[in-house]
Short mmCIF file of C-alpha atoms in Angstrom, two decimals:
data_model
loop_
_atom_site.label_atom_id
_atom_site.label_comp_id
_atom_site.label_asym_id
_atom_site.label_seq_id
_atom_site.Cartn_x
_atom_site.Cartn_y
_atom_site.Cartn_z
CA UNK A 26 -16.02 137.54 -63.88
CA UNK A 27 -17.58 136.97 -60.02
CA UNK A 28 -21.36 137.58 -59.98
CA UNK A 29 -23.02 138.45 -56.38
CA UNK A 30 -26.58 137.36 -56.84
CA UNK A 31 -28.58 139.42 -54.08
CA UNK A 32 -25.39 141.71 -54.26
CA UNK A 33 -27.32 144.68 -52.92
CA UNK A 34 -27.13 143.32 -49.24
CA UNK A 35 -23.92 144.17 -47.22
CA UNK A 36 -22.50 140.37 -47.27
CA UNK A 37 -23.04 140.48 -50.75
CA UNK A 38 -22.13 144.06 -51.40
CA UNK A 39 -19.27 143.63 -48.89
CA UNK A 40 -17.52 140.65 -51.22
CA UNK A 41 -18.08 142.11 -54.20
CA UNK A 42 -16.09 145.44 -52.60
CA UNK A 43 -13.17 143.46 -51.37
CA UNK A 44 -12.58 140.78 -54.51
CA UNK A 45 -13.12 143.96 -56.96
CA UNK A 46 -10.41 145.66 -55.12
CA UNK A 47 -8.18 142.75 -55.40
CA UNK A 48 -8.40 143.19 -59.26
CA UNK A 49 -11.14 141.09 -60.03
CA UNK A 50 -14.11 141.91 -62.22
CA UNK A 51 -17.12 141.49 -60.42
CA UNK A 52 -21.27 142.19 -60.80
CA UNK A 53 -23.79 142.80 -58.28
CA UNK A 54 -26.81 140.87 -59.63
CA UNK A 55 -30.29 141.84 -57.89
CA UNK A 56 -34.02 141.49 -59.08
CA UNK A 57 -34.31 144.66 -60.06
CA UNK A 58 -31.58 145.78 -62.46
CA UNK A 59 -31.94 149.73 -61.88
CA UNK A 60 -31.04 148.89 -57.77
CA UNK A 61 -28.00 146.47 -59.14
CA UNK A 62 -26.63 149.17 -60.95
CA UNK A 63 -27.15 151.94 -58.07
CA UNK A 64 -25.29 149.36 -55.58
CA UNK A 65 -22.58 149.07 -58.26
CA UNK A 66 -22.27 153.09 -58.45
CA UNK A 67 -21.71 152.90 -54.57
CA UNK A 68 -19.38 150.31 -54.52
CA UNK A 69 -16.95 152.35 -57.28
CA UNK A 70 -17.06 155.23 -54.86
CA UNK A 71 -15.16 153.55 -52.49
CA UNK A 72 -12.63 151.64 -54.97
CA UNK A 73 -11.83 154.15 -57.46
CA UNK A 74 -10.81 152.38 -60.31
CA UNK A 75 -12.41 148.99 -59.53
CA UNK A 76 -14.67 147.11 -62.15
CA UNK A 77 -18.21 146.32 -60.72
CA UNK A 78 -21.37 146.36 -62.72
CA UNK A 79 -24.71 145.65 -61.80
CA UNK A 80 -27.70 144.15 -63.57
CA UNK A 81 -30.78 141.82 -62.91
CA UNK A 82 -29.96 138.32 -61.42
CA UNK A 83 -30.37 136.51 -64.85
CA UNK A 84 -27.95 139.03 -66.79
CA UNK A 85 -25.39 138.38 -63.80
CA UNK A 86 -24.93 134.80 -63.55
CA UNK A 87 -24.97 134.68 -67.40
CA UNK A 88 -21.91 136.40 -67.61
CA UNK A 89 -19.67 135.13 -64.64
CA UNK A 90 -18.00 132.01 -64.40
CA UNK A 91 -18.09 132.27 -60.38
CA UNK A 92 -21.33 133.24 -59.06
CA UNK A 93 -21.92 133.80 -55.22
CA UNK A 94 -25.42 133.19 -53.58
CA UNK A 95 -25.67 136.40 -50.91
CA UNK A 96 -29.61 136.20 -51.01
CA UNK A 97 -31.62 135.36 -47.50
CA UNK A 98 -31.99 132.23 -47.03
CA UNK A 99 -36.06 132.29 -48.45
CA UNK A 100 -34.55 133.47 -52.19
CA UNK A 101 -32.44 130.65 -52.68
CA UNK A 102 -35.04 127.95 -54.09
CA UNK A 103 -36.80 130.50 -56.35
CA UNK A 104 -33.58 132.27 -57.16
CA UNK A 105 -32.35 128.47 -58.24
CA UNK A 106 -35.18 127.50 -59.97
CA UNK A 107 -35.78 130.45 -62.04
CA UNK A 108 -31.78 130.35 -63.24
CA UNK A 109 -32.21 126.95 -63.89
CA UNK A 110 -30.14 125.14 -66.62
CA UNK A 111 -27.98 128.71 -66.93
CA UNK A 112 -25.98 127.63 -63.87
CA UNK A 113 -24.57 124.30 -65.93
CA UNK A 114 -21.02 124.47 -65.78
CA UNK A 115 -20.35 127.48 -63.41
CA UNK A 116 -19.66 127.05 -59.61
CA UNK A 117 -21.79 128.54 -57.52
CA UNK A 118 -20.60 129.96 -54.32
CA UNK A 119 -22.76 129.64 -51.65
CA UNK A 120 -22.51 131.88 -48.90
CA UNK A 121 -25.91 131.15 -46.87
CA UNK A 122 -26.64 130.43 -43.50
CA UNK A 123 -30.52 130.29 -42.77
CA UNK A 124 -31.77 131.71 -39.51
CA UNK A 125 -34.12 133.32 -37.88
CA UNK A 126 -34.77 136.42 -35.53
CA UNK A 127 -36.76 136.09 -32.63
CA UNK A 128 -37.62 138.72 -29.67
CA UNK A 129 -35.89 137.78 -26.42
CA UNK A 130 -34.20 135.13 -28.24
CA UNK A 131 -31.82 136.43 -30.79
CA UNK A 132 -31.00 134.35 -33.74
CA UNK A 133 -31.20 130.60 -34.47
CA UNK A 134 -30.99 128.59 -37.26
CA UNK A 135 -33.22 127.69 -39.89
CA UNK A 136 -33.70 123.33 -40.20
CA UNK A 137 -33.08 122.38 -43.62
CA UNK A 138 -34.68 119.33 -45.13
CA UNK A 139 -31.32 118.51 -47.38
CA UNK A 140 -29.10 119.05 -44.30
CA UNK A 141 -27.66 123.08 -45.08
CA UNK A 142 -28.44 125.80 -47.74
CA UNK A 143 -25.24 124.65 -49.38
CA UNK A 144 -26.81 120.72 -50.35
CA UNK A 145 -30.48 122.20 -51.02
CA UNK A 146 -28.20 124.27 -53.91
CA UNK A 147 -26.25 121.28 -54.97
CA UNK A 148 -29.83 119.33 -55.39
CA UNK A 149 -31.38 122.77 -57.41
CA UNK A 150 -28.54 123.52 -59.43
CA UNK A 151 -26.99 119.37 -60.03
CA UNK A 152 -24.44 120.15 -62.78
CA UNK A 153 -23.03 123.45 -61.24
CA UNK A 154 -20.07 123.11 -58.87
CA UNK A 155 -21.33 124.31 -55.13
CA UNK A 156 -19.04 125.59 -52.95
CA UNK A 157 -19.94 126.89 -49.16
CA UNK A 158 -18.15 129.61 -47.89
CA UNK A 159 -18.02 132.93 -46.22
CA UNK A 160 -20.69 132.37 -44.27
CA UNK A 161 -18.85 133.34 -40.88
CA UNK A 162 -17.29 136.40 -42.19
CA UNK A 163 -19.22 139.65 -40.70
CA UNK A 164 -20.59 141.71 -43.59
CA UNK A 165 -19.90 145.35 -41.93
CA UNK A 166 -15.99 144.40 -41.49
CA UNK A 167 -16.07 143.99 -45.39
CA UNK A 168 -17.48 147.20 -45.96
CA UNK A 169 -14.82 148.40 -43.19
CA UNK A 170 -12.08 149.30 -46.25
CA UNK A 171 -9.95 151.31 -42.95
CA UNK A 172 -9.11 147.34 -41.29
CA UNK A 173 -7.59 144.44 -42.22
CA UNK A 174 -10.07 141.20 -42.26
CA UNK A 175 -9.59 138.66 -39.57
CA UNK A 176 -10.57 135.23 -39.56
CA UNK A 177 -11.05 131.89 -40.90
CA UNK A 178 -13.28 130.97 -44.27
CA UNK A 179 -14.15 127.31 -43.63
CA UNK A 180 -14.58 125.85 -47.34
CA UNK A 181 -16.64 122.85 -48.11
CA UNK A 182 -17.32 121.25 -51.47
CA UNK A 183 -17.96 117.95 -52.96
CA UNK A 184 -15.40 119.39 -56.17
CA UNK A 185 -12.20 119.10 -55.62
CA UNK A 186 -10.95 122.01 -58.23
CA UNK A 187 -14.06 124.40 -57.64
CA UNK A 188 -12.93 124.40 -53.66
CA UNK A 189 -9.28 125.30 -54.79
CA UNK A 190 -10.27 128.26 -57.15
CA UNK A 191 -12.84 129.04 -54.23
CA UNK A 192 -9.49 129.39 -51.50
CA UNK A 193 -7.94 130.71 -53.91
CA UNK A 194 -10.25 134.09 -53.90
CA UNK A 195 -10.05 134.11 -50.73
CA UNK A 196 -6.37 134.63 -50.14
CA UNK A 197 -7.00 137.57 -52.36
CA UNK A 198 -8.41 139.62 -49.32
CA UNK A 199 -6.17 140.63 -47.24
CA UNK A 200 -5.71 138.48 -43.88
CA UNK A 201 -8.66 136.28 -44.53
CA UNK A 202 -7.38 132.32 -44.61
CA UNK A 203 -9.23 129.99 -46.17
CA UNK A 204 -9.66 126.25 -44.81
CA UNK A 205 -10.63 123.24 -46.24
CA UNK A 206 -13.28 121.70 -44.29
CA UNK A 207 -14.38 119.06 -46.12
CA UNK A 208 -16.97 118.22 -48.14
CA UNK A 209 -20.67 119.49 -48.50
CA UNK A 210 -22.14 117.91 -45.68
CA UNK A 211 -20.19 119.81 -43.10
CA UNK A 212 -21.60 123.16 -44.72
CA UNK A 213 -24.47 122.57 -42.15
CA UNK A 214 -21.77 123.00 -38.97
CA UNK A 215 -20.24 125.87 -40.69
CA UNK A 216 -23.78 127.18 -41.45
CA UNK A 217 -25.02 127.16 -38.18
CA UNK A 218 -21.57 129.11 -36.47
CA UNK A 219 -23.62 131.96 -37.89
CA UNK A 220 -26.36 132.56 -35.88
CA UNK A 221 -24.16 131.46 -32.66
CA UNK A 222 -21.66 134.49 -34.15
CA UNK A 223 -24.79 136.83 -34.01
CA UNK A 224 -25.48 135.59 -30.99
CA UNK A 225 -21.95 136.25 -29.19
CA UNK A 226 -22.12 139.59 -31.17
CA UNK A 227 -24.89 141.10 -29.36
CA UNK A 228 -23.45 139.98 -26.00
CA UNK A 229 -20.26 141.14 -26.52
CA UNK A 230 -20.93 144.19 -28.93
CA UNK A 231 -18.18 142.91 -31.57
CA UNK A 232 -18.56 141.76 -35.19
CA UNK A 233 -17.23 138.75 -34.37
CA UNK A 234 -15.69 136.04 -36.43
CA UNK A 235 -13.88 132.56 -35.79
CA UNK A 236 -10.02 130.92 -36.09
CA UNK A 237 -9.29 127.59 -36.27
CA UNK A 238 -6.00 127.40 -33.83
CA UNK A 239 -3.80 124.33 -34.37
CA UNK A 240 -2.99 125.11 -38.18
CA UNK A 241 0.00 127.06 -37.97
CA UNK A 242 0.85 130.72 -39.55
CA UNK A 243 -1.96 133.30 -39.48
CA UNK A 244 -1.40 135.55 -42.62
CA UNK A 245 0.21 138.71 -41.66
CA UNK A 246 -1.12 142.19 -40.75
CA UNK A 247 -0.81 144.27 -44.13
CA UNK A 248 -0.86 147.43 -42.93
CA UNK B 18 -14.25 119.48 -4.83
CA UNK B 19 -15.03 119.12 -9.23
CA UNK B 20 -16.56 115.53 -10.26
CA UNK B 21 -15.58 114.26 -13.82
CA UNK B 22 -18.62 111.68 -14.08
CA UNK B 23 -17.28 109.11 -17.20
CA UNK B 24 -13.98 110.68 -16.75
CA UNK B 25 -11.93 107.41 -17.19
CA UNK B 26 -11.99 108.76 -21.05
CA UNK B 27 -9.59 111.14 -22.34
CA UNK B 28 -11.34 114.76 -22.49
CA UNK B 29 -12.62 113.50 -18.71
CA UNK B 30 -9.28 112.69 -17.66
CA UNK B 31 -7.98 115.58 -19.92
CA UNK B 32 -9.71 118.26 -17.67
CA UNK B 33 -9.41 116.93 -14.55
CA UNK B 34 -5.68 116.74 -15.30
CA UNK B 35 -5.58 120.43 -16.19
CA UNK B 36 -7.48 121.49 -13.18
CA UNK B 37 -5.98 119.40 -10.39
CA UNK B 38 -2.62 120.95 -12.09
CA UNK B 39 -4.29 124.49 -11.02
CA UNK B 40 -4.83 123.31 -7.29
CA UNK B 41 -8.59 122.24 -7.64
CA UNK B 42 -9.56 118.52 -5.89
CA UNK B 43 -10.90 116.63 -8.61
CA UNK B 44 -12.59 113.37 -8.58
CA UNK B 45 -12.75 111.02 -11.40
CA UNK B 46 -15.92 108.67 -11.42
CA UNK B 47 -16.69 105.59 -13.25
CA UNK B 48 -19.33 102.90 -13.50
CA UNK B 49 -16.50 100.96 -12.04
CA UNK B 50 -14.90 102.17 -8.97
CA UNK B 51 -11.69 99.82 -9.55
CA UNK B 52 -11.33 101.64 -12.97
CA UNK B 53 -12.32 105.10 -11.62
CA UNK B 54 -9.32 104.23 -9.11
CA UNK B 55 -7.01 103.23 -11.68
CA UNK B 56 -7.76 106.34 -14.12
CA UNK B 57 -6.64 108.78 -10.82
CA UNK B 58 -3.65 106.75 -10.49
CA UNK B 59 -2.09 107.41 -13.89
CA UNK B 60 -3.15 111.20 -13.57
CA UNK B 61 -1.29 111.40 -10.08
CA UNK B 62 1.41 109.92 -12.26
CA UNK B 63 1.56 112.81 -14.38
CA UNK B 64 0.63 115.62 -12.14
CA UNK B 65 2.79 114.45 -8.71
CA UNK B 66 1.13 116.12 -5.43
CA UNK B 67 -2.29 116.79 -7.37
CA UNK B 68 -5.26 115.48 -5.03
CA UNK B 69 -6.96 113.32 -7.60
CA UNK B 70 -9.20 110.31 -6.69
CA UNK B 71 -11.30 108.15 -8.17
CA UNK B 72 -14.84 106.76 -6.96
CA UNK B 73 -18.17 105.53 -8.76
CA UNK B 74 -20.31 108.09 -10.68
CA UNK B 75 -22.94 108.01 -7.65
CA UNK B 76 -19.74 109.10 -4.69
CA UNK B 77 -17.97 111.67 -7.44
CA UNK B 78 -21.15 113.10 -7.70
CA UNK B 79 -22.33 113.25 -4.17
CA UNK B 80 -18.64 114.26 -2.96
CA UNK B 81 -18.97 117.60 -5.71
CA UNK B 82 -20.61 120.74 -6.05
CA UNK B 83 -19.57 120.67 -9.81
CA UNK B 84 -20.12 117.23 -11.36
CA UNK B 85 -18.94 117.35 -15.15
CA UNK B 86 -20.81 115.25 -17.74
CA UNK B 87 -17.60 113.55 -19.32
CA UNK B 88 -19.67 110.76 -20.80
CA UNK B 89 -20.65 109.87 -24.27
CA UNK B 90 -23.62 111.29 -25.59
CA UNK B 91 -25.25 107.64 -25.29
CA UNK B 92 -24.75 107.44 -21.70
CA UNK B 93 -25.34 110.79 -20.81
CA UNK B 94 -29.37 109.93 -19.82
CA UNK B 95 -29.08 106.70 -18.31
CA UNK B 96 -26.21 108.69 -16.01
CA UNK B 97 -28.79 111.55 -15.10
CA UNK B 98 -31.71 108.94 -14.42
CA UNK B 99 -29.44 107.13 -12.45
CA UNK B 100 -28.49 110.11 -10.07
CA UNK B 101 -31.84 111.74 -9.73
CA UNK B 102 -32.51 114.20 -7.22
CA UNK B 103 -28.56 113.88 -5.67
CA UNK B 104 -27.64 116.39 -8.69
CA UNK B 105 -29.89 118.81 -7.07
CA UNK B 106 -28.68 122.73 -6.33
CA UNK B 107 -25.30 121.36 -8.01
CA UNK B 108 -23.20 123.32 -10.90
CA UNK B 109 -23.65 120.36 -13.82
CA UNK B 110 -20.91 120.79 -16.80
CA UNK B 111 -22.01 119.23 -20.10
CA UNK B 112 -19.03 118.45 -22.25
CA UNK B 113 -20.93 116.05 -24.26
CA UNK B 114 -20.95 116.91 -28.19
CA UNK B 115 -23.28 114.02 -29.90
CA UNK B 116 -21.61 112.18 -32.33
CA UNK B 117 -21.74 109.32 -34.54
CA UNK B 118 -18.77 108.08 -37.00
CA UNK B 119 -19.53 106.67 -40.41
CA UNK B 120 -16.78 105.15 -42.52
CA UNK B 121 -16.01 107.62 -45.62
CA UNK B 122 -18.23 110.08 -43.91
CA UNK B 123 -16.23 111.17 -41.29
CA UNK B 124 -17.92 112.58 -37.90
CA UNK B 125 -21.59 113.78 -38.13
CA UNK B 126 -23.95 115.47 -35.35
CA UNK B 127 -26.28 113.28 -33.90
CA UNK B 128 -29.39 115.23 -33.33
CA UNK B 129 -30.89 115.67 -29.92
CA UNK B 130 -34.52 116.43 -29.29
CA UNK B 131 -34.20 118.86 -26.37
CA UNK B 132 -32.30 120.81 -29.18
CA UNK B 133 -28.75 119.90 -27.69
CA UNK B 134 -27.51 117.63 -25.21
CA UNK B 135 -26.82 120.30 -22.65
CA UNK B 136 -30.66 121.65 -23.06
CA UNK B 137 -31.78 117.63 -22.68
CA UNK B 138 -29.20 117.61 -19.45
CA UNK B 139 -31.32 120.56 -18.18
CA UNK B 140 -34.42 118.65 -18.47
CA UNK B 141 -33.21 115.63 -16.79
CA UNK B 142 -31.73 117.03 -13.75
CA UNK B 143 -34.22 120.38 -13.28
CA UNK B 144 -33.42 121.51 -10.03
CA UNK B 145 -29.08 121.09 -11.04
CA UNK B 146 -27.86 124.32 -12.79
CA UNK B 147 -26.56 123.37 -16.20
CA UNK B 148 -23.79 124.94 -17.96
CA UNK B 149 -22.38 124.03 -21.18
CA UNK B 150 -18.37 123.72 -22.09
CA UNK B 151 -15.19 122.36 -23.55
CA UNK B 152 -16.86 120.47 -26.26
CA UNK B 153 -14.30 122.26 -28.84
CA UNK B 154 -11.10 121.71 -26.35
CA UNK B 155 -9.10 118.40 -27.79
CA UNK B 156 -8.67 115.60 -25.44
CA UNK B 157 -5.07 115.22 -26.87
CA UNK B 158 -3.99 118.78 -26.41
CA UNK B 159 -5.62 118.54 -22.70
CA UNK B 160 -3.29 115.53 -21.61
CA UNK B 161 0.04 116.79 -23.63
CA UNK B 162 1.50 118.80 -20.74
CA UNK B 163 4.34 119.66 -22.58
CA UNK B 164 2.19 122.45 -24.54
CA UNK B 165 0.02 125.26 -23.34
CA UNK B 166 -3.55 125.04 -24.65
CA UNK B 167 -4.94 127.47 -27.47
CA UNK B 168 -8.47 128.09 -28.05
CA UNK B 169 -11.70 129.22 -26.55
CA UNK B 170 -13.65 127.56 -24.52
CA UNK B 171 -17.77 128.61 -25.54
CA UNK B 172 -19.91 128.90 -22.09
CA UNK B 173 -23.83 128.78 -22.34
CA UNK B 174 -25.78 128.66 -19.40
CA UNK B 175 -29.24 129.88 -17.89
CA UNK B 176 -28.10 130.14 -15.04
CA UNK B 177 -25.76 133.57 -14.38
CA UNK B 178 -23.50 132.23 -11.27
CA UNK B 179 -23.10 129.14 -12.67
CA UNK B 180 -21.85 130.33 -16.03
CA UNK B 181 -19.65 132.79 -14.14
CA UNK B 182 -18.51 129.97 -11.70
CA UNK B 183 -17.39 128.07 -14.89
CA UNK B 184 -15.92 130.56 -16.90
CA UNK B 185 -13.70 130.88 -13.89
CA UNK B 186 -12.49 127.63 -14.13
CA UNK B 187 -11.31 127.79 -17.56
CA UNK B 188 -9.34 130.68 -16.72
CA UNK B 189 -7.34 128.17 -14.18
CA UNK B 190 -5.90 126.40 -17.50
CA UNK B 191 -3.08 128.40 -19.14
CA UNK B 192 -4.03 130.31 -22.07
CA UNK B 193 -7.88 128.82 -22.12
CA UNK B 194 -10.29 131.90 -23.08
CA UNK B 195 -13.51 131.58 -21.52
CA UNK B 196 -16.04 133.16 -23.76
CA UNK B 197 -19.95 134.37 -22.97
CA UNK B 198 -21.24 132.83 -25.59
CA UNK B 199 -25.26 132.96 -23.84
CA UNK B 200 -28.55 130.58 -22.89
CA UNK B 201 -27.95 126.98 -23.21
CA UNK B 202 -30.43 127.16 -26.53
CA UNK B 203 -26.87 128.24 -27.93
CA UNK B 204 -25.51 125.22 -27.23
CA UNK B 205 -26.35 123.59 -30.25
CA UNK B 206 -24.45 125.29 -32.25
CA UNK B 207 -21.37 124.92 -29.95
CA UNK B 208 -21.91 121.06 -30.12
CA UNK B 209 -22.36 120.62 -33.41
CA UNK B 210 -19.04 122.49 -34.26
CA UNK B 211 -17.24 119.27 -32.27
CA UNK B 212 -18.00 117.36 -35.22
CA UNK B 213 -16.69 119.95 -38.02
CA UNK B 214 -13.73 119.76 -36.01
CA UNK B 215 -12.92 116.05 -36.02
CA UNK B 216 -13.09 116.13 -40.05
CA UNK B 217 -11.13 119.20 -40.00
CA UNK B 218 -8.35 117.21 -37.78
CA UNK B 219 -8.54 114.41 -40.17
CA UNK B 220 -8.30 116.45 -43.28
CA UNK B 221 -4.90 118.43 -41.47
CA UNK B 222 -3.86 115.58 -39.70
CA UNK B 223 -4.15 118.56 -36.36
CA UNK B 224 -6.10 118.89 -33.10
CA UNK B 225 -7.86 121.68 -33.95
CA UNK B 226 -9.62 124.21 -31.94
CA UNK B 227 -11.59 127.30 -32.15
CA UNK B 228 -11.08 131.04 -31.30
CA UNK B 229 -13.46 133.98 -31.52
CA UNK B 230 -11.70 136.82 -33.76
CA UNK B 231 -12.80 140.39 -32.45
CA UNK B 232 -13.06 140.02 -29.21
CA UNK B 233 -9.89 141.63 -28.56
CA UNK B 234 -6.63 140.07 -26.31
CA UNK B 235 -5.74 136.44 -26.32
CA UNK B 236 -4.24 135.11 -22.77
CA UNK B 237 -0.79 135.45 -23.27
CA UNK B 238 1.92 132.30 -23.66
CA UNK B 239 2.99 130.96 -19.96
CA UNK B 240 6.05 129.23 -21.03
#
């Protein structure tokens, strides 16, 4: 079972939509357990057949093995803090990249004191397994069920086997190729591609996502 | 007439190699003249009719309109003290991605106060136009001739015509995507991703670039 804490916001929502239509169980977690279980309604709409719950953020982590962190950036620490010893065991998939909007200057990223979201969840939650990822993948092409993905999912994590079963969900959506990027500390470049992603978005009007040429085969078109 | 200022090292030599190949007059420049002489010697070697020349920083830079910052990030203000007002009016190209290297820890960003070494360029050299570049092109894959290059090349700039001026440029090297990628605040983000790569190329034993997914066509194989 894959929980989506904050799964009622399109990265989160978008996730949820492509791993459950891979054939995994999944459950959109939010605050309020009434708005996780309308966001799980919607999501079975558009994947007939697909298992996705929702309930409160507490009732969610509890019951997955896998749980993904698609709050804003502000939730993490109290999300963290009030899961606390409940995480032991479990990885936690962080998918995070703190920024901020200004005016006239689009988006930039938020300075972390532990050096990305990823670490700061590592130090909160020190006997789950953190793994960053995702963070570079455009929500509204997840929740675009009529395309293939396209890009890269840079993976970072200080645990060896919680990286591999983390690349290993990600070759279950079609297209998307995971890449090992090392351990945690890189989660802060990876982090901050985000807001320069956002960035190039606006001028360019795409939903734009990165490659990392030099590694051979790109998986192949699906459909 | 294009200045590579530090360019006796390999992503300096790298693009001046590329770009005399396209027909433009480089100049390589060194602390050392005798070294910045030697260092257009072996390029001529490789590129045979290519007008390629070497001089001290101060000449390259008074003989260009674009002087590229080829230096290491260390040297990159002593450089722009050194040269003053003679970068005035002039197109400056900073390649420059702070690093340090830390045994077991691989590359990490160095960080820069002016937010990135391209905005700290800009504050050193006010009245130059400052345009920021290449960081994620590999050295290697710039001198192996044998190979077309892959990736895209990020472009930030203030400054409209300069940014145009240099996205030009990259067009000149086969299969080199220039891409918009906004103000030079953005350049941050492009730096630090210099560093993600290096761990990624020791991790894949590659050279490892970047490309934008979304954008639509990639420039098509010359050879």
């Amino acid at each position: 079972m894959l929980a989506f804490l904050g799964g009622t916001g399109p990265e989160g929502k978008g996730l949820a939509l492509r791993l459950a239509l891979a054939g995994e169980e999944v459950v959109i977690g939010s605050r309020d357990a009434q708005r996780a279980r309308g966001s799980a309604d919607e999501l079975r709409q558009s994947a007939p057949g697909a298992r996705i719950e929702g309930m409160d953020n507490s009732h969610a982590a509890a019951a997955a093995e896998v749980v993904f962190l698609t709050v804003p950036y502000e939730g993490q620490r109290p999300l963290l803090e009030q899961l606390g010893s409940s995480l032991a065991g479990k990885v936690l998939v962080d998918v995070i990249a703190p920024m901020r909007f200004e005016r006239g200057r689009g988006a930039s990223a938020v300075d972390v004191a532990a050096g990305s979201a990823a670490q700061e969840a590592q130090e909160l939650a020190p006997d789950s397994r953190v793994v960053s990822a995702f963070q570079n993948v455009s929500a509204e092409e997840l929740l675009r069920l009529d395309a293939d993905m396209e890009g890269d999912v840079l993976v970072c994590s200080d645990h060896r086997d919680a990286k591999e079963l983390v690349m290993g969900l990600t070759r279950r959506i079609p297209r998307l190729r995971p890449v090992d990027a090392g351990g945690l500390a890189n989660s802060r470049y990876v982090e901050q591609i985000t807001p320069l992603l956002v960035n190039i978005n606006r001028i360019h009007k795409i939903h734009a996502g990165i490659r990392i040429v030099g590694l051979g085969e790109i998986p192949p078109v699906t459909r």
